[in-house]
Tab-separated table of C-alpha atoms and ligand atoms in Angstrom:
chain	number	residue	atom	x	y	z
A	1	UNK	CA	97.972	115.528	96.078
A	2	UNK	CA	96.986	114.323	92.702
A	3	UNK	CA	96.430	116.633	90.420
A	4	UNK	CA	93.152	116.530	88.052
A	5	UNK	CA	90.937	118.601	85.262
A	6	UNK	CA	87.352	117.073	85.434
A	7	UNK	CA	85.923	117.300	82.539
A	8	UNK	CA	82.339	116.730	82.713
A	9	UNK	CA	78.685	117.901	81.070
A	10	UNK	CA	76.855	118.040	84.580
A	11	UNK	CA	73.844	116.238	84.592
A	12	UNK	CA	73.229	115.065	87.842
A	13	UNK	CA	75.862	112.562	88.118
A	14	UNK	CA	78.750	114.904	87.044
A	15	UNK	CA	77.342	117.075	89.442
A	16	UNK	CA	78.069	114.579	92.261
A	17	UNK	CA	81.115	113.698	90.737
A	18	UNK	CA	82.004	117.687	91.045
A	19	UNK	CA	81.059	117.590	94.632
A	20	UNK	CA	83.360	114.412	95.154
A	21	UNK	CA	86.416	115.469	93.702
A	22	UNK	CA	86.306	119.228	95.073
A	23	UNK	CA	86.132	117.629	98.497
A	24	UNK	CA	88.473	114.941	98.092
A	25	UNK	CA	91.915	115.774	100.223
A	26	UNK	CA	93.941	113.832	98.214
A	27	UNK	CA	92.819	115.547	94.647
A	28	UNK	CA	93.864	119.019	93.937
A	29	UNK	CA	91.122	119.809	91.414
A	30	UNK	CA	92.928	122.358	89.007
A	31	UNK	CA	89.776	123.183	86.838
A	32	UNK	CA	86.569	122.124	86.113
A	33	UNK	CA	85.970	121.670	82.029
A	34	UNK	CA	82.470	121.573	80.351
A	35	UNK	CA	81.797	119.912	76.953
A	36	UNK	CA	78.089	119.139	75.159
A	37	UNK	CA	76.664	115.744	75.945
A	38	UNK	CA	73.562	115.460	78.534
A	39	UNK	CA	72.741	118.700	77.730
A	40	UNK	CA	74.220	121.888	75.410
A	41	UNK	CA	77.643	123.421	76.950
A	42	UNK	CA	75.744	126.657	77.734
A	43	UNK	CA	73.787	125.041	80.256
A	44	UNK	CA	76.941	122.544	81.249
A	45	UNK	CA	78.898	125.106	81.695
A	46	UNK	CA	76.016	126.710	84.094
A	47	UNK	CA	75.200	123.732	86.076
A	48	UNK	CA	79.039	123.468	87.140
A	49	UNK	CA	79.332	126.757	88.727
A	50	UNK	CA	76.007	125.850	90.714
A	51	UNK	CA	77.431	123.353	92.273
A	52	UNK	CA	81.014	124.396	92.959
A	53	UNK	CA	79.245	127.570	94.559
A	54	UNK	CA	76.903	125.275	96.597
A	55	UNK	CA	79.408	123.513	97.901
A	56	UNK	CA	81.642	127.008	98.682
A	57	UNK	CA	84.216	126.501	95.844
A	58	UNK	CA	84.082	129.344	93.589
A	59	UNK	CA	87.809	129.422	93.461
A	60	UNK	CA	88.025	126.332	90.970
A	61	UNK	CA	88.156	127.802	87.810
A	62	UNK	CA	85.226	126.678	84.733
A	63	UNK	CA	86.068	126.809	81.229
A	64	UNK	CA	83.548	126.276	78.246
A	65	UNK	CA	84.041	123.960	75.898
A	66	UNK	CA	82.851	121.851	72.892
A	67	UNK	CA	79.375	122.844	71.816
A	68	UNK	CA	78.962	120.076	69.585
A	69	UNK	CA	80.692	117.307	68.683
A	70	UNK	CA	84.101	116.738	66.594
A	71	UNK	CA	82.434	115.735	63.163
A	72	UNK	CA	78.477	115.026	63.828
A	73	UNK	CA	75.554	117.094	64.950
A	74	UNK	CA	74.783	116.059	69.091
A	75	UNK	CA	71.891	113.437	69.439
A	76	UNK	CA	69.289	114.298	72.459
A	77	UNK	CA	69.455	112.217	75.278
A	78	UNK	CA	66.823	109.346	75.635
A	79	UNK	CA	66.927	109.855	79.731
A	80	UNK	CA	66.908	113.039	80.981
A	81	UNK	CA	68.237	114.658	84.008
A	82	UNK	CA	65.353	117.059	84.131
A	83	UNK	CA	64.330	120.380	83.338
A	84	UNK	CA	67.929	121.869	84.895
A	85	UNK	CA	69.787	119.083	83.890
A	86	UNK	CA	70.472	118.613	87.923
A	87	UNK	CA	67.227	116.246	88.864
A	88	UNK	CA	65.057	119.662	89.777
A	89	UNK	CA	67.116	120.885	92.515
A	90	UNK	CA	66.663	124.266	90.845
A	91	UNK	CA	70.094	125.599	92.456
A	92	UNK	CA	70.120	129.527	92.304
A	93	UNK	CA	71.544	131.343	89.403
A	94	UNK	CA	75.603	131.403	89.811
A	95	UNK	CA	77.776	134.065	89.816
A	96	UNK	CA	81.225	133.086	89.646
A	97	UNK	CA	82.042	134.145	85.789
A	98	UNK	CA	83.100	131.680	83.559
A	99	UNK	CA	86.938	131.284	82.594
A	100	UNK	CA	87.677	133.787	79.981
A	101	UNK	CA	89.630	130.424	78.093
A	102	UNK	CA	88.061	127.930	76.025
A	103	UNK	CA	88.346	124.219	77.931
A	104	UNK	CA	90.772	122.916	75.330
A	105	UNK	CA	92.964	125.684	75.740
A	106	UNK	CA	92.922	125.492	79.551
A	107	UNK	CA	93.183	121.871	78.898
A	108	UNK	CA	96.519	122.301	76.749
A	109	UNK	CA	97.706	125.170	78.944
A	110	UNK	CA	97.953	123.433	82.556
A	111	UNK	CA	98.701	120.031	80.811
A	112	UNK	CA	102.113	122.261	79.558
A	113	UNK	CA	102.410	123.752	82.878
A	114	UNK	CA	102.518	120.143	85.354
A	115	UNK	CA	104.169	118.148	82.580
A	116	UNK	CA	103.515	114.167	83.515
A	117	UNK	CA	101.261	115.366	86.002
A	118	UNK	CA	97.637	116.128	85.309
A	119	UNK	CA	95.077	113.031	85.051
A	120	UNK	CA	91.976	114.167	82.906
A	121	UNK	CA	89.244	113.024	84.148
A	122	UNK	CA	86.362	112.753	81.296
A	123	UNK	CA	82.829	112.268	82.459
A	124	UNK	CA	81.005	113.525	79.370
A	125	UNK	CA	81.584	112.889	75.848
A	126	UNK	CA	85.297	113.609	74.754
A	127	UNK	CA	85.506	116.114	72.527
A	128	UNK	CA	87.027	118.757	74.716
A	129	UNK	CA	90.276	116.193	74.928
A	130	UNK	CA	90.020	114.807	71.681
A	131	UNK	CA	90.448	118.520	70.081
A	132	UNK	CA	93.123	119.448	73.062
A	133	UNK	CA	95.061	116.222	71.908
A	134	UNK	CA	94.546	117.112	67.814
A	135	UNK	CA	95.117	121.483	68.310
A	136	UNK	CA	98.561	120.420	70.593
A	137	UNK	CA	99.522	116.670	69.905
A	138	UNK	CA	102.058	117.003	72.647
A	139	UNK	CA	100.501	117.107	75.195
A	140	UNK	CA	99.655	113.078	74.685
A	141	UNK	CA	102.704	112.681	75.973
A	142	UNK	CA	102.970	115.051	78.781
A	143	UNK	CA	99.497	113.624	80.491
A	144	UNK	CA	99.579	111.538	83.636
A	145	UNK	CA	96.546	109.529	82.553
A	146	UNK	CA	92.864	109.506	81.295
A	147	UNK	CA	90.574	107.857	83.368
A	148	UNK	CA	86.531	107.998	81.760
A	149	UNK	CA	83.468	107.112	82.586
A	150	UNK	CA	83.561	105.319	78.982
A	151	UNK	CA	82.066	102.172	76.516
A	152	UNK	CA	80.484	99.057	77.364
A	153	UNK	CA	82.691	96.006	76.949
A	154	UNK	CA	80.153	92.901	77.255
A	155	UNK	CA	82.705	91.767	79.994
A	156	UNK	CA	78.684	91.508	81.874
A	157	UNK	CA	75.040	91.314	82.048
A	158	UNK	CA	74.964	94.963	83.240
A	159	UNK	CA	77.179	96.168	80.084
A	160	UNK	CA	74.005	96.010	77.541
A	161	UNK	CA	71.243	95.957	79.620
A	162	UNK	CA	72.292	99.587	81.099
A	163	UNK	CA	73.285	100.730	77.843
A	164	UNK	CA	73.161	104.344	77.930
A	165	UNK	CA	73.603	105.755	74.322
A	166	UNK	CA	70.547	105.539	71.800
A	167	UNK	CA	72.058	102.174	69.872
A	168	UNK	CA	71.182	99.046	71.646
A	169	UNK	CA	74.846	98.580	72.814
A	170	UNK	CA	76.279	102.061	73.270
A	171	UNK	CA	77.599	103.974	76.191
A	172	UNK	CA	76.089	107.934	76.038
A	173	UNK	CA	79.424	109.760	76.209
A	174	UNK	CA	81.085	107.227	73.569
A	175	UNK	CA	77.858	107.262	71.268
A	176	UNK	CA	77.416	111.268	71.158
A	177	UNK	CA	80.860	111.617	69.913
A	178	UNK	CA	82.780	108.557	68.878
A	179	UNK	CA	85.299	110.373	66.674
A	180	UNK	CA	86.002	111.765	70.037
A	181	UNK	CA	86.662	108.863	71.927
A	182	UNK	CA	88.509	107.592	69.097
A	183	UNK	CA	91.149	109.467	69.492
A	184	UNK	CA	91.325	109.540	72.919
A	185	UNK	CA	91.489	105.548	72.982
A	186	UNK	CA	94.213	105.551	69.951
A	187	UNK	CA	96.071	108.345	71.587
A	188	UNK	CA	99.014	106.409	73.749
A	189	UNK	CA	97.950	108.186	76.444
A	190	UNK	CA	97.213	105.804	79.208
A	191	UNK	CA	93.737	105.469	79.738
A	192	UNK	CA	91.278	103.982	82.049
A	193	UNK	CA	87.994	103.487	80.418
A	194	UNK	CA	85.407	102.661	83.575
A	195	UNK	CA	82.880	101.591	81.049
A	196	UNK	CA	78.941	100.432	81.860
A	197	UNK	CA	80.100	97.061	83.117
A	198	UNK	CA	81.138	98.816	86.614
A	199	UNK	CA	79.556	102.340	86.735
A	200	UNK	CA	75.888	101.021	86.648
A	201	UNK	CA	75.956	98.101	88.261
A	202	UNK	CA	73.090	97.740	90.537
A	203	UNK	CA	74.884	96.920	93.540
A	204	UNK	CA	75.908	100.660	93.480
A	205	UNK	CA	71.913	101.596	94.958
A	206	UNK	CA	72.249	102.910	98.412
A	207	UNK	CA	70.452	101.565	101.009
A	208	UNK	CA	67.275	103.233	102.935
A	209	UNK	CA	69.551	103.732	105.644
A	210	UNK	CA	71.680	105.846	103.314
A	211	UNK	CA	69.226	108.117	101.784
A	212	UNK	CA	67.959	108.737	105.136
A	213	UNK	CA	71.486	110.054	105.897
A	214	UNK	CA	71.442	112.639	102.778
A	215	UNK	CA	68.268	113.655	103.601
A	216	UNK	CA	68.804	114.662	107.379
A	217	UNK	CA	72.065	116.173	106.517
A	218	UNK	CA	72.187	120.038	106.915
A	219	UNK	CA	74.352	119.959	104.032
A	220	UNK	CA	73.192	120.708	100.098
A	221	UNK	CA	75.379	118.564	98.466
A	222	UNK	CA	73.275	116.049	100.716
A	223	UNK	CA	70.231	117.099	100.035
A	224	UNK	CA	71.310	117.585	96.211
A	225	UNK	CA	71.786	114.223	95.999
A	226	UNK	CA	68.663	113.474	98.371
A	227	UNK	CA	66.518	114.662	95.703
A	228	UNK	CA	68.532	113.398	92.811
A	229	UNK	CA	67.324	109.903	93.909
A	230	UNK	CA	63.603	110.883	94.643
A	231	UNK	CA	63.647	111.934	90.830
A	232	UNK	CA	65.676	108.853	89.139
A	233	UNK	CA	62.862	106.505	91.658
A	234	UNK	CA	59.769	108.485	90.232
A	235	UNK	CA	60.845	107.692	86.600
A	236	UNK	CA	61.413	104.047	87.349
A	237	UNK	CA	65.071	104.189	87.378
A	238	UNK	CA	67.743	102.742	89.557
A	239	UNK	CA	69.523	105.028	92.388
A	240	UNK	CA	72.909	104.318	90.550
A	241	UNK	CA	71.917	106.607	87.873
A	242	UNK	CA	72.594	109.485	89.733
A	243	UNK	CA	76.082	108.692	90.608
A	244	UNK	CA	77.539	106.808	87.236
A	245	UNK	CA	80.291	109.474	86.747
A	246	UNK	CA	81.483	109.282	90.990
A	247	UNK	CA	83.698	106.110	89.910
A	248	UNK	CA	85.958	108.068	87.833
A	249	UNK	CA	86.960	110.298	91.023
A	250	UNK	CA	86.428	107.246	93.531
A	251	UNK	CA	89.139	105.356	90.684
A	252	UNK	CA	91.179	108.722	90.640
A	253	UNK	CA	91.168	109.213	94.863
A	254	UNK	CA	92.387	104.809	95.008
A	255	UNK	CA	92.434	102.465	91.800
A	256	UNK	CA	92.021	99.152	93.916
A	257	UNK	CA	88.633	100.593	93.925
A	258	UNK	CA	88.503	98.824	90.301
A	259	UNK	CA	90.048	95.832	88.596
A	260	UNK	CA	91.138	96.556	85.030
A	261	UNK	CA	91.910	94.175	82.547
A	262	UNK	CA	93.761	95.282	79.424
A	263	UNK	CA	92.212	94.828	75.840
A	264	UNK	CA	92.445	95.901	72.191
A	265	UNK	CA	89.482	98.245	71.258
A	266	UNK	CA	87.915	99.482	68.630
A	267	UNK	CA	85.165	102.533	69.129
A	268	UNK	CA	82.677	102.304	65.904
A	269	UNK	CA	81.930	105.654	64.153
A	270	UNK	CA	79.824	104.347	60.831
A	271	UNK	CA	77.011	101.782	61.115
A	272	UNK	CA	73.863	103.300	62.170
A	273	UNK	CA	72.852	100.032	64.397
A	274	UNK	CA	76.205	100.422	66.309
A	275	UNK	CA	77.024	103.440	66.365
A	276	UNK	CA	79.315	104.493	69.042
A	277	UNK	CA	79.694	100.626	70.309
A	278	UNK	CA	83.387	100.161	72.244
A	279	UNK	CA	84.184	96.805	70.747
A	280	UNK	CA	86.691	94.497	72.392
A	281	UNK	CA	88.560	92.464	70.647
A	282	UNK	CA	89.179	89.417	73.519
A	283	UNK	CA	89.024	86.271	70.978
A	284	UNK	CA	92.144	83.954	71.353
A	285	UNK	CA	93.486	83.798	68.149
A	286	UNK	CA	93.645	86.234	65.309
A	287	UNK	CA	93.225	89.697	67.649
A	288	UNK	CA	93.457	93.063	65.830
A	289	UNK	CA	96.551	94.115	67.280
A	290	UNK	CA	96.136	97.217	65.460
A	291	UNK	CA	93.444	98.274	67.740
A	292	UNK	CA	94.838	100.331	70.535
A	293	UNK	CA	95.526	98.575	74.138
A	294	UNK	CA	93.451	100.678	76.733
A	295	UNK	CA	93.108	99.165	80.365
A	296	UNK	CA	89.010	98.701	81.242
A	297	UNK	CA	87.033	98.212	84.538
A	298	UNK	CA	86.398	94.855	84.671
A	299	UNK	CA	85.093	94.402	88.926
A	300	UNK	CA	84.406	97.168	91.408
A	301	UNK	CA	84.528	97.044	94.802
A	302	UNK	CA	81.022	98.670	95.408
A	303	UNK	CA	80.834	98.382	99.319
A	304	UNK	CA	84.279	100.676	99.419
A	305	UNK	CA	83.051	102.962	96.227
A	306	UNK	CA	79.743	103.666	98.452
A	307	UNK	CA	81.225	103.987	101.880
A	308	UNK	CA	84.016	106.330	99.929
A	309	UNK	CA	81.678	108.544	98.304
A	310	UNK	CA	78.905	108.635	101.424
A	311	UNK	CA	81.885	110.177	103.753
A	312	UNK	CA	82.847	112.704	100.759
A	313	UNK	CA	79.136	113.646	100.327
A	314	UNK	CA	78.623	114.187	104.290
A	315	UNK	CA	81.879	114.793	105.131
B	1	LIG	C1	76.996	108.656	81.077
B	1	LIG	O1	75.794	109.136	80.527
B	1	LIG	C2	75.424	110.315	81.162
B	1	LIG	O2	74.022	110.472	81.237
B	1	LIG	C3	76.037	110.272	82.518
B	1	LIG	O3	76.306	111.573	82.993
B	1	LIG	C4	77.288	109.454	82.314
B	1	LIG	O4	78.411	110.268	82.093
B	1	LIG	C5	76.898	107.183	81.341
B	1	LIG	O5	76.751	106.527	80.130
B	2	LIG	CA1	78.284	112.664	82.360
């Protein structure tokens, strides 16, 4: 079993991306982390216990994290995930307690305990590494992997054109904390950055056929992600919204789900128009070797990601 933290600020795709990776048999999910991003950590750090009690696994520990990020106040999200931050599934109150640790420390503390081990994955903003990585710089060392739900890299149409964050070419969890994501990318940790190119491709939109499935299942997670859709279709968006952060546990579970390429990148922290940009430095001659050497989705196999993540959803 591989061993994983997700780290996530559910939102209705971490929420799905909680239900995957809880029920995947080849992930032992060690803790859940919540950080600020598509909403504040208070209500993160909420909607994660909802779902790991809908789904019957109270026994995976949540730790709060970041409430804001490393060195800027949080921006508010341009697309919302509704009034619960779950698409208006209005799951009952929880009442498995929170962790008594913070995130990072959790983060630290099991990365110490399974050195070479643990892969982090991030699907928010990544604060709650960044800081684990800056309070105990060891543990860079003693990490299996990062993989992230991360940047846009231009490497498509789909990289811009879905752009997430609130500059015309940023991804949301890059753009609300690039400082973040800076040192995540410069760390030397290895790290997979599944960036816009791949997570919101439109081919990833189920078919009627599919959300007929959901919505006959008996089960919630089914019917969570039943209504998820209904709401992302009312406000004119794509299906694939509410399932962005699933890749990072579908890439986690089997990585010829994705083909990476490697690149120098640089994340951009200063100019107000690009704030937050992941820029990739793929000319021929002249590259800023200095940039660190991450590995980035670059082609997804959507007709496996789907068929993967229908049988976790309805398994
Ligand atoms: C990211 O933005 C958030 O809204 C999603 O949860 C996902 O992690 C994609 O850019
Ligand atoms: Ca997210």
């Amino acid at each position: 079993m591989k061993k994983i933290i997700l780290d996530c600020d559910p939102g209705m795709d971490d929420s799905m991306a909680i239900v995957m990776a809880a029920k995947a048999s080849d992930l032992e999910l060690l803790a859940v982390t919540t950080v600020n991003g598509n909403y504040p950590v208070d209500v993160t750090c909420v909607n994660a216990r909802k779902v790991l009690e809908m789904i019957g696994r109270s026994d995976i520990p949540v730790a709060r994290g970041m409430a804001n990020p490393m060195v800027r106040p949080s921006p508010r999200d341009p697309f919302t995930h509704g009034a619960d931050g779950q698409a208006e599934n209005f799951l009952p109150e929880p009442s498995m307690p929170l962790s008594p640790m913070h995130a990072v420390d959790m983060i630290i503390s099991l990365v110490k305990q399974y050195p070479g081990e643990i892969t982090v994955l991030c699907t928010g903003p990544m604060s709650n590494l960044a800081m684990a990585m800056t309070k105990a710089p060891e543990i860079k060392g003693l990490l299996k992997g990062v993989i992230a739900i991360s940047g846009a890299f231009g490497l498509n149409r789909y990289a811009f054109a879905n752009a997430t964050g609130d500059t015309p070419q940023s991804e949301w969890n890059v753009y609300v904390d690039p400082e973040a994501a800076q040192i995540v990318y410069a760390s030397g940790t290895p790290l997979v950055a599944l960036g816009l190119d791949v997570a919101t491709h439109f081919d990833v939109n189920f078919s009627e056929e599919d959300i007929r499935a959901f919505q006959e299942s008996d089960l919630p997670e089914a019917g969570f992600l039943y209504q998820a859709i209904q709401f992302v279709h009312r406000r004119g968006f794509e299906a694939y919204c509410t399932i962005i952060d699933c890749m990072a546990v579908g890439y986690a579970i089997d990585p010829t789900l994705v083909e990476t390429i490697q690149g120098h990148v640089g994340v951009e922290t200063q100019s107000p128009l690009t704030l937050g940009m992941t820029v990739l430095d793929s000319r021929h001659h002249h590259v800023w070797t200095q940039l660190p050497v991450i590995e980035i989705g670059a082609k997804a196999d959507y007709h496996r990601f789907l068929r993967l993540l229908k049988q976790l959803v309805l398994a």
